mmCIF file of C-alpha atoms and ligand atoms in Angstrom:
data_model
loop_
_atom_site.group_PDB
_atom_site.id
_atom_site.type_symbol
_atom_site.label_atom_id
_atom_site.label_comp_id
_atom_site.label_asym_id
_atom_site.label_seq_id
_atom_site.Cartn_x
_atom_site.Cartn_y
_atom_site.Cartn_z
ATOM 1 C CA MET A 1170 -5.853 -8.777 -11.656
ATOM 2 C CA LYS A 1171 -4.597 -10.567 -14.599
ATOM 3 C CA VAL A 1172 -0.962 -10.932 -15.320
ATOM 4 C CA LYS A 1173 -0.180 -12.753 -18.446
ATOM 5 C CA GLY A 1174 -3.778 -14.016 -18.856
ATOM 6 C CA LYS A 1175 -3.808 -15.342 -15.316
ATOM 7 C CA VAL A 1176 -5.862 -13.838 -12.493
ATOM 8 C CA TYR A 1177 -3.767 -13.250 -9.359
ATOM 9 C CA ARG A 1178 -4.163 -11.838 -5.873
ATOM 10 C CA THR A 1179 -1.187 -10.131 -4.397
ATOM 11 C CA VAL A 1180 -1.226 -12.367 -1.384
ATOM 12 C CA TRP A 1181 -3.172 -15.677 -0.465
ATOM 13 C CA MET A 1182 -2.660 -18.563 1.781
ATOM 14 C CA GLU A 1183 -2.683 -22.353 0.857
ATOM 15 C CA GLY A 1184 -2.336 -25.047 3.617
ATOM 16 C CA SER A 1185 -0.056 -23.377 6.097
ATOM 17 C CA SER A 1186 1.981 -21.380 3.501
ATOM 18 C CA VAL A 1187 1.550 -17.798 2.604
ATOM 19 C CA PHE A 1188 2.179 -16.978 -1.078
ATOM 20 C CA MET A 1189 2.821 -13.560 -2.529
ATOM 21 C CA ILE A 1190 3.898 -11.747 -5.637
ATOM 22 C CA ASP A 1191 7.560 -10.959 -5.011
ATOM 23 C CA GLN A 1192 7.525 -7.111 -5.318
ATOM 24 C CA ASN A 1193 11.408 -6.665 -4.968
ATOM 25 C CA MET A 1194 11.688 -8.641 -8.286
ATOM 26 C CA LEU A 1195 9.152 -6.443 -10.052
ATOM 27 C CA PRO A 1196 9.284 -5.121 -12.758
ATOM 28 C CA PHE A 1197 12.125 -7.095 -13.840
ATOM 29 C CA GLU A 1198 10.823 -10.655 -12.987
ATOM 30 C CA PHE A 1199 7.318 -11.906 -12.002
ATOM 31 C CA ARG A 1200 7.949 -14.433 -9.199
ATOM 32 C CA ILE A 1201 5.846 -15.932 -6.445
ATOM 33 C CA HIS A 1202 7.347 -16.161 -2.925
ATOM 34 C CA GLU A 1203 6.259 -18.851 -0.669
ATOM 35 C CA ALA A 1204 6.455 -18.162 3.222
ATOM 36 C CA LYS A 1205 6.204 -21.429 5.129
ATOM 37 C CA THR A 1206 6.026 -20.079 8.546
ATOM 38 C CA TYR A 1207 5.145 -16.853 10.429
ATOM 39 C CA PHE A 1208 8.810 -16.135 10.599
ATOM 40 C CA ASP A 1209 9.085 -16.232 6.794
ATOM 41 C CA THR A 1210 6.086 -13.824 6.460
ATOM 42 C CA CYS A 1211 7.529 -11.390 8.941
ATOM 43 C CA PHE A 1212 10.757 -11.531 6.972
ATOM 44 C CA ALA A 1213 8.823 -10.913 3.744
ATOM 45 C CA ILE A 1214 7.135 -7.930 5.339
ATOM 46 C CA THR A 1215 10.258 -6.333 6.850
ATOM 47 C CA THR A 1216 12.216 -6.772 3.501
ATOM 48 C CA MET A 1217 9.280 -5.584 1.559
ATOM 49 C CA ILE A 1218 8.830 -8.709 -0.737
ATOM 50 C CA ILE A 1219 5.174 -7.672 0.166
ATOM 51 C CA ARG A 1220 4.576 -3.968 0.814
ATOM 52 C CA GLY A 1221 1.680 -1.566 0.692
ATOM 53 C CA ALA A 1222 -0.738 -0.974 3.442
ATOM 54 C CA GLY A 1223 -3.562 -3.431 2.480
ATOM 55 C CA ALA A 1224 -1.132 -6.131 1.248
ATOM 56 C CA ILE A 1225 0.735 -6.099 4.609
ATOM 57 C CA GLY A 1226 -2.370 -6.097 6.479
ATOM 58 C CA ALA A 1227 -3.518 -9.278 4.720
ATOM 59 C CA ALA A 1228 -0.054 -10.742 5.013
ATOM 60 C CA ALA A 1229 0.159 -9.991 8.739
ATOM 61 C CA GLY A 1230 -3.366 -11.500 9.195
ATOM 62 C CA TYR A 1231 -2.195 -14.763 7.515
ATOM 63 C CA ALA A 1232 1.121 -14.728 9.518
ATOM 64 C CA MET A 1233 -0.785 -14.550 12.818
ATOM 65 C CA ALA A 1234 -2.944 -17.623 11.445
ATOM 66 C CA GLN A 1235 0.287 -19.264 10.628
ATOM 67 C CA ALA A 1236 1.540 -18.784 14.233
ATOM 68 C CA PHE A 1237 -1.714 -20.456 15.573
ATOM 69 C CA LEU A 1238 -1.089 -23.516 13.147
ATOM 70 C CA GLY A 1239 2.534 -23.822 14.038
ATOM 71 C CA ALA A 1240 2.382 -23.175 18.023
ATOM 72 C CA PRO A 1241 3.632 -26.319 19.947
ATOM 73 C CA GLU A 1242 1.139 -27.836 22.459
ATOM 74 C CA ASN A 1243 3.392 -27.559 25.454
ATOM 75 C CA ASP A 1244 4.146 -23.697 24.798
ATOM 76 C CA TYR A 1245 1.037 -22.613 22.832
ATOM 77 C CA TRP A 1246 0.277 -19.252 24.437
ATOM 78 C CA ASN A 1247 3.657 -18.015 24.777
ATOM 79 C CA TYR A 1248 4.343 -18.968 21.267
ATOM 80 C CA VAL A 1249 1.358 -17.152 19.838
ATOM 81 C CA GLU A 1250 1.747 -13.977 22.015
ATOM 82 C CA GLN A 1251 5.461 -13.812 20.977
ATOM 83 C CA ALA A 1252 4.314 -14.236 17.240
ATOM 84 C CA LYS A 1253 1.884 -11.391 17.566
ATOM 85 C CA GLU A 1254 4.647 -9.119 18.912
ATOM 86 C CA ASP A 1255 6.983 -10.255 16.167
ATOM 87 C CA ILE A 1256 4.453 -9.660 13.407
ATOM 88 C CA GLU A 1257 3.614 -6.196 14.995
ATOM 89 C CA ALA A 1258 7.301 -5.265 15.003
ATOM 90 C CA THR A 1259 7.841 -5.766 11.283
ATOM 91 C CA ARG A 1260 6.546 -2.338 10.107
ATOM 92 C CA PRO A 1261 5.112 0.474 12.412
ATOM 93 C CA THR A 1262 3.351 2.850 10.301
ATOM 94 C CA ALA A 1263 0.469 1.157 8.301
ATOM 95 C CA ARG A 1264 -2.660 0.751 10.471
ATOM 96 C CA ASN A 1265 -4.069 -2.230 8.475
ATOM 97 C CA LEU A 1266 -1.161 -4.486 9.868
ATOM 98 C CA PHE A 1267 -2.079 -3.976 13.610
ATOM 99 C CA TYR A 1268 -5.865 -4.212 12.472
ATOM 100 C CA ALA A 1269 -5.468 -7.602 10.860
ATOM 101 C CA VAL A 1270 -3.168 -9.074 13.541
ATOM 102 C CA GLU A 1271 -5.699 -8.034 16.364
ATOM 103 C CA ARG A 1272 -8.580 -9.610 14.606
ATOM 104 C CA VAL A 1273 -6.718 -12.841 13.906
ATOM 105 C CA PHE A 1274 -5.467 -13.051 17.365
ATOM 106 C CA LYS A 1275 -8.864 -12.679 18.643
ATOM 107 C CA ALA A 1276 -10.554 -15.152 16.427
ATOM 108 C CA GLY A 1277 -7.693 -17.653 17.320
ATOM 109 C CA LYS A 1278 -8.750 -17.553 20.982
ATOM 110 C CA VAL A 1279 -11.778 -19.551 19.818
ATOM 111 C CA SER A 1280 -9.929 -22.073 17.458
ATOM 112 C CA VAL A 1281 -7.269 -22.487 15.070
ATOM 113 C CA GLU A 1282 -9.799 -22.902 12.310
ATOM 114 C CA ASP A 1283 -11.489 -19.558 13.231
ATOM 115 C CA ALA A 1284 -8.070 -17.831 12.977
ATOM 116 C CA VAL A 1285 -7.510 -19.179 9.329
ATOM 117 C CA VAL A 1286 -11.111 -18.227 8.464
ATOM 118 C CA GLU A 1287 -10.716 -14.671 9.867
ATOM 119 C CA ALA A 1288 -7.410 -13.898 8.078
ATOM 120 C CA ARG A 1289 -9.079 -15.159 4.789
ATOM 121 C CA LYS A 1290 -12.015 -12.856 5.483
ATOM 122 C CA ILE A 1291 -9.644 -9.804 5.947
ATOM 123 C CA ALA A 1292 -8.150 -10.437 2.747
ATOM 124 C CA ASP A 1293 -11.437 -10.913 1.006
ATOM 125 C CA GLU A 1294 -12.737 -7.618 2.702
ATOM 126 C CA ASP A 1295 -9.646 -5.772 1.375
ATOM 127 C CA ALA A 1296 -10.469 -6.767 -2.153
ATOM 128 C CA ARG A 1297 -14.028 -5.893 -1.832
ATOM 129 C CA ASP A 1298 -13.375 -2.639 -0.233
ATOM 130 C CA SER A 1299 -10.749 -1.761 -2.839
ATOM 131 C CA ARG A 1300 -13.304 -2.262 -5.524
ATOM 132 C CA LYS A 1301 -15.927 -0.196 -3.784
ATOM 133 C CA ILE A 1302 -13.322 2.684 -3.529
ATOM 134 C CA GLY A 1303 -12.769 2.489 -7.428
ATOM 135 C CA GLU A 1304 -16.412 2.696 -8.160
ATOM 136 C CA PHE A 1305 -16.856 5.722 -5.809
ATOM 137 C CA GLY A 1306 -13.497 7.246 -7.084
ATOM 138 C CA ASN A 1307 -14.521 6.925 -10.769
ATOM 139 C CA GLU A 1308 -17.401 9.410 -10.218
ATOM 140 C CA LEU A 1309 -14.745 11.980 -9.582
ATOM 141 C CA ILE A 1310 -12.834 11.425 -12.676
ATOM 142 C CA LYS A 1311 -13.906 13.333 -15.908
ATOM 143 C CA ASP A 1312 -13.406 12.064 -19.274
ATOM 144 C CA GLY A 1313 -9.987 13.411 -20.497
ATOM 145 C CA SER A 1314 -8.417 13.662 -16.769
ATOM 146 C CA ARG A 1315 -4.959 13.823 -16.214
ATOM 147 C CA ILE A 1316 -4.236 12.420 -12.795
ATOM 148 C CA GLU A 1317 -0.963 12.315 -10.780
ATOM 149 C CA THR A 1318 -0.288 9.572 -8.358
ATOM 150 C CA HIS A 1319 2.561 9.019 -5.729
ATOM 151 C CA CYS A 1320 3.971 5.659 -4.696
ATOM 152 C CA ASN A 1321 2.026 2.667 -5.567
ATOM 153 C CA ALA A 1322 -1.452 2.432 -4.080
ATOM 154 C CA GLY A 1323 -2.516 -0.091 -6.820
ATOM 155 C CA TRP A 1324 -3.423 -3.720 -6.591
ATOM 156 C CA LEU A 1325 -0.003 -4.783 -5.473
ATOM 157 C CA ALA A 1326 -0.290 -2.640 -2.493
ATOM 158 C CA PHE A 1327 -3.533 -4.420 -1.479
ATOM 159 C CA VAL A 1328 -5.091 -7.811 -2.139
ATOM 160 C CA ASP A 1329 -6.715 -6.564 -5.297
ATOM 161 C CA TYR A 1330 -7.740 -3.564 -7.283
ATOM 162 C CA GLY A 1331 -5.978 -1.003 -4.947
ATOM 163 C CA THR A 1332 -7.012 2.302 -3.534
ATOM 164 C CA ALA A 1333 -5.421 5.364 -5.630
ATOM 165 C CA LEU A 1334 -5.299 3.366 -8.880
ATOM 166 C CA SER A 1335 -8.646 1.553 -8.351
ATOM 167 C CA PRO A 1336 -10.738 4.638 -9.566
ATOM 168 C CA ILE A 1337 -8.258 4.896 -12.468
ATOM 169 C CA TYR A 1338 -8.902 1.149 -13.523
ATOM 170 C CA PHE A 1339 -12.790 1.903 -13.089
ATOM 171 C CA ALA A 1340 -12.512 5.027 -15.240
ATOM 172 C CA ARG A 1341 -10.572 3.000 -17.946
ATOM 173 C CA LYS A 1342 -13.327 0.367 -17.740
ATOM 174 C CA SER A 1343 -16.002 2.789 -18.334
ATOM 175 C CA ARG A 1344 -13.925 3.884 -21.356
ATOM 176 C CA LYS A 1345 -12.986 7.407 -20.103
ATOM 177 C CA LYS A 1346 -9.833 8.921 -21.705
ATOM 178 C CA ILE A 1347 -7.375 9.294 -18.937
ATOM 179 C CA PHE A 1348 -3.763 9.993 -18.384
ATOM 180 C CA VAL A 1349 -1.543 9.230 -15.458
ATOM 181 C CA TYR A 1350 1.544 10.911 -14.132
ATOM 182 C CA VAL A 1351 3.494 8.403 -12.043
ATOM 183 C CA ASP A 1352 5.658 9.944 -9.524
ATOM 184 C CA GLU A 1353 8.972 7.816 -9.482
ATOM 185 C CA THR A 1354 8.806 7.779 -5.564
ATOM 186 C CA ARG A 1355 12.418 7.643 -4.383
ATOM 187 C CA PRO A 1356 14.081 5.893 -2.805
ATOM 188 C CA ARG A 1357 12.565 2.638 -3.428
ATOM 189 C CA SER A 1358 10.786 3.893 -6.607
ATOM 190 C CA GLN A 1359 7.351 2.184 -6.001
ATOM 191 C CA GLY A 1360 5.947 4.555 -8.605
ATOM 192 C CA ALA A 1361 8.457 3.897 -11.401
ATOM 193 C CA ARG A 1362 8.815 0.229 -10.737
ATOM 194 C CA LEU A 1363 5.261 -0.945 -9.696
ATOM 195 C CA THR A 1364 2.598 1.621 -10.481
ATOM 196 C CA ALA A 1365 4.158 1.936 -14.081
ATOM 197 C CA TRP A 1366 4.324 -1.871 -14.384
ATOM 198 C CA GLU A 1367 0.538 -1.894 -13.193
ATOM 199 C CA LEU A 1368 -0.520 0.739 -15.580
ATOM 200 C CA LYS A 1369 1.373 -0.884 -18.536
ATOM 201 C CA ASN A 1370 -0.290 -4.193 -17.602
ATOM 202 C CA GLY A 1371 -3.582 -2.615 -17.779
ATOM 203 C CA ARG A 1372 -2.954 -0.664 -20.908
ATOM 204 C CA ILE A 1373 -3.507 2.659 -19.301
ATOM 205 C CA PRO A 1374 -1.529 5.680 -20.855
ATOM 206 C CA HIS A 1375 0.998 6.991 -18.279
ATOM 207 C CA VAL A 1376 4.303 8.507 -17.951
ATOM 208 C CA ILE A 1377 6.842 8.154 -15.197
ATOM 209 C CA VAL A 1378 7.902 11.655 -13.821
ATOM 210 C CA PRO A 1379 10.669 12.666 -11.454
ATOM 211 C CA ASP A 1380 9.821 13.197 -7.764
ATOM 212 C CA ASN A 1381 10.558 16.919 -8.131
ATOM 213 C CA ALA A 1382 8.353 17.509 -11.218
ATOM 214 C CA GLY A 1383 5.107 18.048 -9.456
ATOM 215 C CA ALA A 1384 5.255 21.991 -9.164
ATOM 216 C CA TYR A 1385 6.105 22.327 -12.707
ATOM 217 C CA LEU A 1386 3.592 20.021 -14.044
ATOM 218 C CA MET A 1387 0.778 21.706 -11.906
ATOM 219 C CA SER A 1388 1.997 25.294 -12.582
ATOM 220 C CA GLN A 1389 1.673 24.365 -16.409
ATOM 221 C CA GLY A 1390 -1.950 23.240 -15.855
ATOM 222 C CA MET A 1391 -0.887 19.638 -16.844
ATOM 223 C CA VAL A 1392 -2.517 17.975 -13.786
ATOM 224 C CA ASP A 1393 -6.388 17.958 -13.148
ATOM 225 C CA MET A 1394 -6.405 15.908 -10.094
ATOM 226 C CA MET A 1395 -3.993 14.122 -7.812
ATOM 227 C CA ILE A 1396 -5.079 10.687 -6.092
ATOM 228 C CA VAL A 1397 -2.856 9.044 -3.653
ATOM 229 C CA GLY A 1398 -3.218 6.188 -1.027
ATOM 230 C CA ALA A 1399 -2.808 6.180 2.941
ATOM 231 C CA ASP A 1400 -1.028 4.135 5.330
ATOM 232 C CA ARG A 1401 -2.711 5.471 8.575
ATOM 233 C CA ILE A 1402 -5.409 8.114 8.780
ATOM 234 C CA ALA A 1403 -5.945 9.981 12.185
ATOM 235 C CA LYS A 1404 -9.277 10.755 13.668
ATOM 236 C CA ASN A 1405 -8.759 14.528 12.554
ATOM 237 C CA GLY A 1406 -8.060 13.423 8.956
ATOM 238 C CA ASP A 1407 -4.347 13.780 8.911
ATOM 239 C CA VAL A 1408 -3.083 11.341 6.551
ATOM 240 C CA ALA A 1409 0.242 9.345 6.676
ATOM 241 C CA ASN A 1410 1.448 8.177 3.254
ATOM 242 C CA LYS A 1411 4.712 7.459 1.476
ATOM 243 C CA ILE A 1412 7.364 10.109 1.844
ATOM 244 C CA GLY A 1413 6.918 13.077 -0.590
ATOM 245 C CA THR A 1414 3.096 13.052 -0.263
ATOM 246 C CA PHE A 1415 2.979 16.173 2.026
ATOM 247 C CA GLU A 1416 4.887 18.256 -0.449
ATOM 248 C CA LYS A 1417 2.745 17.264 -3.367
ATOM 249 C CA ALA A 1418 -0.294 18.212 -1.342
ATOM 250 C CA ILE A 1419 1.033 21.561 -0.658
ATOM 251 C CA ILE A 1420 1.934 22.243 -4.302
ATOM 252 C CA ALA A 1421 -1.528 20.891 -5.314
ATOM 253 C CA LYS A 1422 -3.309 23.484 -2.999
ATOM 254 C CA GLU A 1423 -1.094 26.282 -4.342
ATOM 255 C CA PHE A 1424 -2.291 25.458 -7.882
ATOM 256 C CA GLY A 1425 -5.826 24.695 -7.099
ATOM 257 C CA VAL A 1426 -5.507 20.996 -8.212
ATOM 258 C CA PRO A 1427 -7.944 18.757 -6.141
ATOM 259 C CA PHE A 1428 -6.045 16.306 -3.829
ATOM 260 C CA TYR A 1429 -7.829 13.035 -3.078
ATOM 261 C CA VAL A 1430 -6.769 10.289 -0.747
ATOM 262 C CA ALA A 1431 -8.200 6.710 -1.161
ATOM 263 C CA ALA A 1432 -8.243 4.191 1.519
ATOM 264 C CA PRO A 1433 -10.555 1.831 3.201
ATOM 265 C CA THR A 1434 -11.948 2.577 6.504
ATOM 266 C CA SER A 1435 -9.641 -0.221 8.042
ATOM 267 C CA THR A 1436 -6.656 2.551 7.439
ATOM 268 C CA ILE A 1437 -8.587 4.808 9.813
ATOM 269 C CA ASP A 1438 -7.041 4.637 13.322
ATOM 270 C CA ILE A 1439 -9.914 6.293 15.384
ATOM 271 C CA LYS A 1440 -7.736 6.003 18.535
ATOM 272 C CA CYS A 1441 -5.099 8.253 16.807
ATOM 273 C CA LYS A 1442 -6.135 11.830 17.522
ATOM 274 C CA SER A 1443 -3.924 13.627 15.008
ATOM 275 C CA GLY A 1444 -1.000 12.907 12.604
ATOM 276 C CA LYS A 1445 1.331 13.949 15.399
ATOM 277 C CA ASN A 1446 0.704 10.687 17.077
ATOM 278 C CA ILE A 1447 1.625 8.655 14.014
ATOM 279 C CA ILE A 1448 5.017 6.708 14.294
ATOM 280 C CA ILE A 1449 6.977 7.111 11.238
ATOM 281 C CA GLU A 1450 9.161 4.257 10.017
ATOM 282 C CA ASN A 1451 12.780 4.941 9.297
ATOM 283 C CA ARG A 1452 14.399 2.503 7.012
ATOM 284 C CA SER A 1453 17.928 1.619 6.078
ATOM 285 C CA GLU A 1454 20.108 4.239 4.463
ATOM 286 C CA ASP A 1455 21.089 1.695 1.970
ATOM 287 C CA GLU A 1456 17.700 2.337 0.198
ATOM 288 C CA VAL A 1457 18.693 5.798 -0.563
ATOM 289 C CA LEU A 1458 22.398 5.063 -1.293
ATOM 290 C CA TYR A 1459 21.904 2.067 -3.663
ATOM 291 C CA GLN A 1460 19.473 1.388 -6.659
ATOM 292 C CA THR A 1461 18.566 -1.852 -8.229
ATOM 293 C CA GLY A 1462 18.013 -2.358 -11.980
ATOM 294 C CA ILE A 1463 18.757 -4.524 -14.986
ATOM 295 C CA ASP A 1464 22.023 -4.198 -17.067
ATOM 296 C CA LYS A 1465 22.016 -4.474 -20.780
ATOM 297 C CA ASN A 1466 22.161 -8.329 -20.477
ATOM 298 C CA ASN A 1467 18.935 -8.440 -18.291
ATOM 299 C CA ASN A 1468 21.130 -9.310 -15.108
ATOM 300 C CA ILE A 1469 19.580 -7.624 -11.962
ATOM 301 C CA GLU A 1470 22.323 -5.350 -10.297
ATOM 302 C CA THR A 1471 22.460 -3.256 -7.403
ATOM 303 C CA ILE A 1472 24.700 -0.204 -7.584
ATOM 304 C CA LEU A 1473 25.897 2.637 -5.529
ATOM 305 C CA VAL A 1474 24.374 5.943 -7.005
ATOM 306 C CA CYS A 1475 25.647 8.458 -4.207
ATOM 307 C CA SER A 1476 28.852 9.967 -3.263
ATOM 308 C CA PRO A 1477 30.762 7.050 -1.632
ATOM 309 C CA GLY A 1478 31.010 7.388 2.074
ATOM 310 C CA SER A 1479 28.129 9.803 2.430
ATOM 311 C CA LYS A 1480 25.449 8.822 4.931
ATOM 312 C CA ALA A 1481 21.696 9.057 4.043
ATOM 313 C CA LEU A 1482 18.506 9.476 6.044
ATOM 314 C CA ASN A 1483 15.428 7.415 5.014
ATOM 315 C CA PRO A 1484 12.069 8.360 6.624
ATOM 316 C CA ALA A 1485 9.652 6.051 4.758
ATOM 317 C CA PHE A 1486 6.541 8.380 5.255
ATOM 318 C CA ASP A 1487 5.137 11.773 6.033
ATOM 319 C CA VAL A 1488 1.998 13.319 7.288
ATOM 320 C CA THR A 1489 -0.226 15.534 5.214
ATOM 321 C CA PRO A 1490 -2.535 17.668 7.461
ATOM 322 C CA ALA A 1491 -6.163 17.393 6.819
ATOM 323 C CA LYS A 1492 -6.508 20.905 5.474
ATOM 324 C CA TYR A 1493 -4.611 19.989 2.200
ATOM 325 C CA ILE A 1494 -6.913 17.153 1.515
ATOM 326 C CA THR A 1495 -9.943 17.717 -0.684
ATOM 327 C CA GLY A 1496 -11.587 14.310 0.064
ATOM 328 C CA ILE A 1497 -11.088 10.853 1.277
ATOM 329 C CA ILE A 1498 -12.506 7.959 -0.960
ATOM 330 C CA THR A 1499 -13.543 5.121 1.267
ATOM 331 C CA GLU A 1500 -15.630 1.912 0.527
ATOM 332 C CA LYS A 1501 -18.461 3.670 2.184
ATOM 333 C CA GLY A 1502 -18.304 6.817 0.139
ATOM 334 C CA ILE A 1503 -16.404 10.080 -0.295
ATOM 335 C CA ILE A 1504 -15.992 12.205 2.857
ATOM 336 C CA LYS A 1505 -14.319 15.410 3.988
ATOM 337 C CA PRO A 1506 -11.148 14.741 5.993
ATOM 338 C CA ASP A 1507 -12.631 15.986 9.381
ATOM 339 C CA ARG A 1508 -13.618 14.608 12.708
ATOM 340 C CA VAL A 1509 -17.300 14.659 12.160
ATOM 341 C CA GLU A 1510 -17.497 12.977 8.876
ATOM 342 C CA ILE A 1511 -14.649 10.357 10.010
ATOM 343 C CA LYS A 1512 -16.771 9.436 13.172
ATOM 344 C CA LYS A 1513 -19.900 8.894 11.173
ATOM 345 C CA LEU A 1514 -18.119 6.058 9.325
ATOM 346 C CA PHE A 1515 -17.853 3.917 12.552
HETATM 347 O O1 MRU B 2880 6.729 1.368 2.069
HETATM 348 P P1 MRU B 2880 5.455 0.879 1.190
HETATM 349 O O2 MRU B 2880 5.675 0.595 -0.198
HETATM 350 O O3 MRU B 2880 4.788 -0.220 2.099
HETATM 351 O O4 MRU B 2880 4.458 2.094 1.408
HETATM 352 C C1 MRU B 2880 3.180 1.880 1.575
HETATM 353 C C2 MRU B 2880 2.422 2.485 0.488
HETATM 354 O O5 MRU B 2880 2.289 1.463 -0.308
HETATM 355 C C3 MRU B 2880 2.230 3.742 0.079
HETATM 356 O O6 MRU B 2880 2.516 4.715 1.202
HETATM 357 C C4 MRU B 2880 0.872 3.932 -0.528
HETATM 358 O O7 MRU B 2880 0.887 4.998 -1.094
HETATM 359 C C5 MRU B 2880 -0.161 3.737 0.553
HETATM 360 S S1 MRU B 2880 -1.535 2.686 0.114
HETATM 361 C C6 MRU B 2880 -0.785 1.464 0.119
#
């Protein structure tokens, strides 16, 4: 994607360093973060300097490659095995992270060079698959469509293009008139901060809506379709995605609004029988209690926005049962969210 005329990927590797767009600074500042070791890359994933299923998958693959590059000769295998555990412990829900670490670990058993090549391959595949998702998803978008999306499943959440936003980029490219309702996506506001920034950057008409506006918008006939991303898809088609997705899916069904999930097949966990088996990450209550923004002088500030002394609960994802999902847009085509169709993909 282009930012101020220059083409960027969300994450990439140069030498033994991993570079990434610092998503904690967006939309206020565009800054590149360098992670010199696998420890640094783990820190970046945990603190969400890099976030989004595909982007953390690619970063985790690079982190595994960094571990092979940095392992001391006298303790080589202990070091890389510990690194694998550390990387896998950063964030539990997104399937792409585990998929990437496993692939690079396997390649690294052959040679360090193979580990690096495999990590790069995963990033390239992520960008290629996201592009295909855009092409397939574009077929579903009619001229004049008003689309609602939740969280950020754009190019920042992947290596390039994104998933839920990729069909929107392709629709725009094919000159369809579209309009996007962007759920703010509390507590971290990935919609209000990142999706809105991406769409503004791509000159796509949009408006940010409060998280609790979905039922009103749909009841008024203001939304033609909803497209969201996914962090892990179970074998039966249940989908884990950013907290708040499930209630949007229920509302969409109530008002007859088609509800699509866009995700590469690398997000499908064929060993996971149903959504009940998906681990939901619980994050710090501070993400609910505090908000970060800029003041009138453009200084970045973090302030308390809740009643002082109250505690908060912060489950980062929820699971939408397959029965609420109209279709899953993958790089291999659009499928129904059921066991038979999912099995055919593998
Ligand atoms: O917690 P995040 O920001 O890493 O959340 C993951 C996501 O980006 C969303 O759930 C998204 O909708 C899934 S597609 C990347």
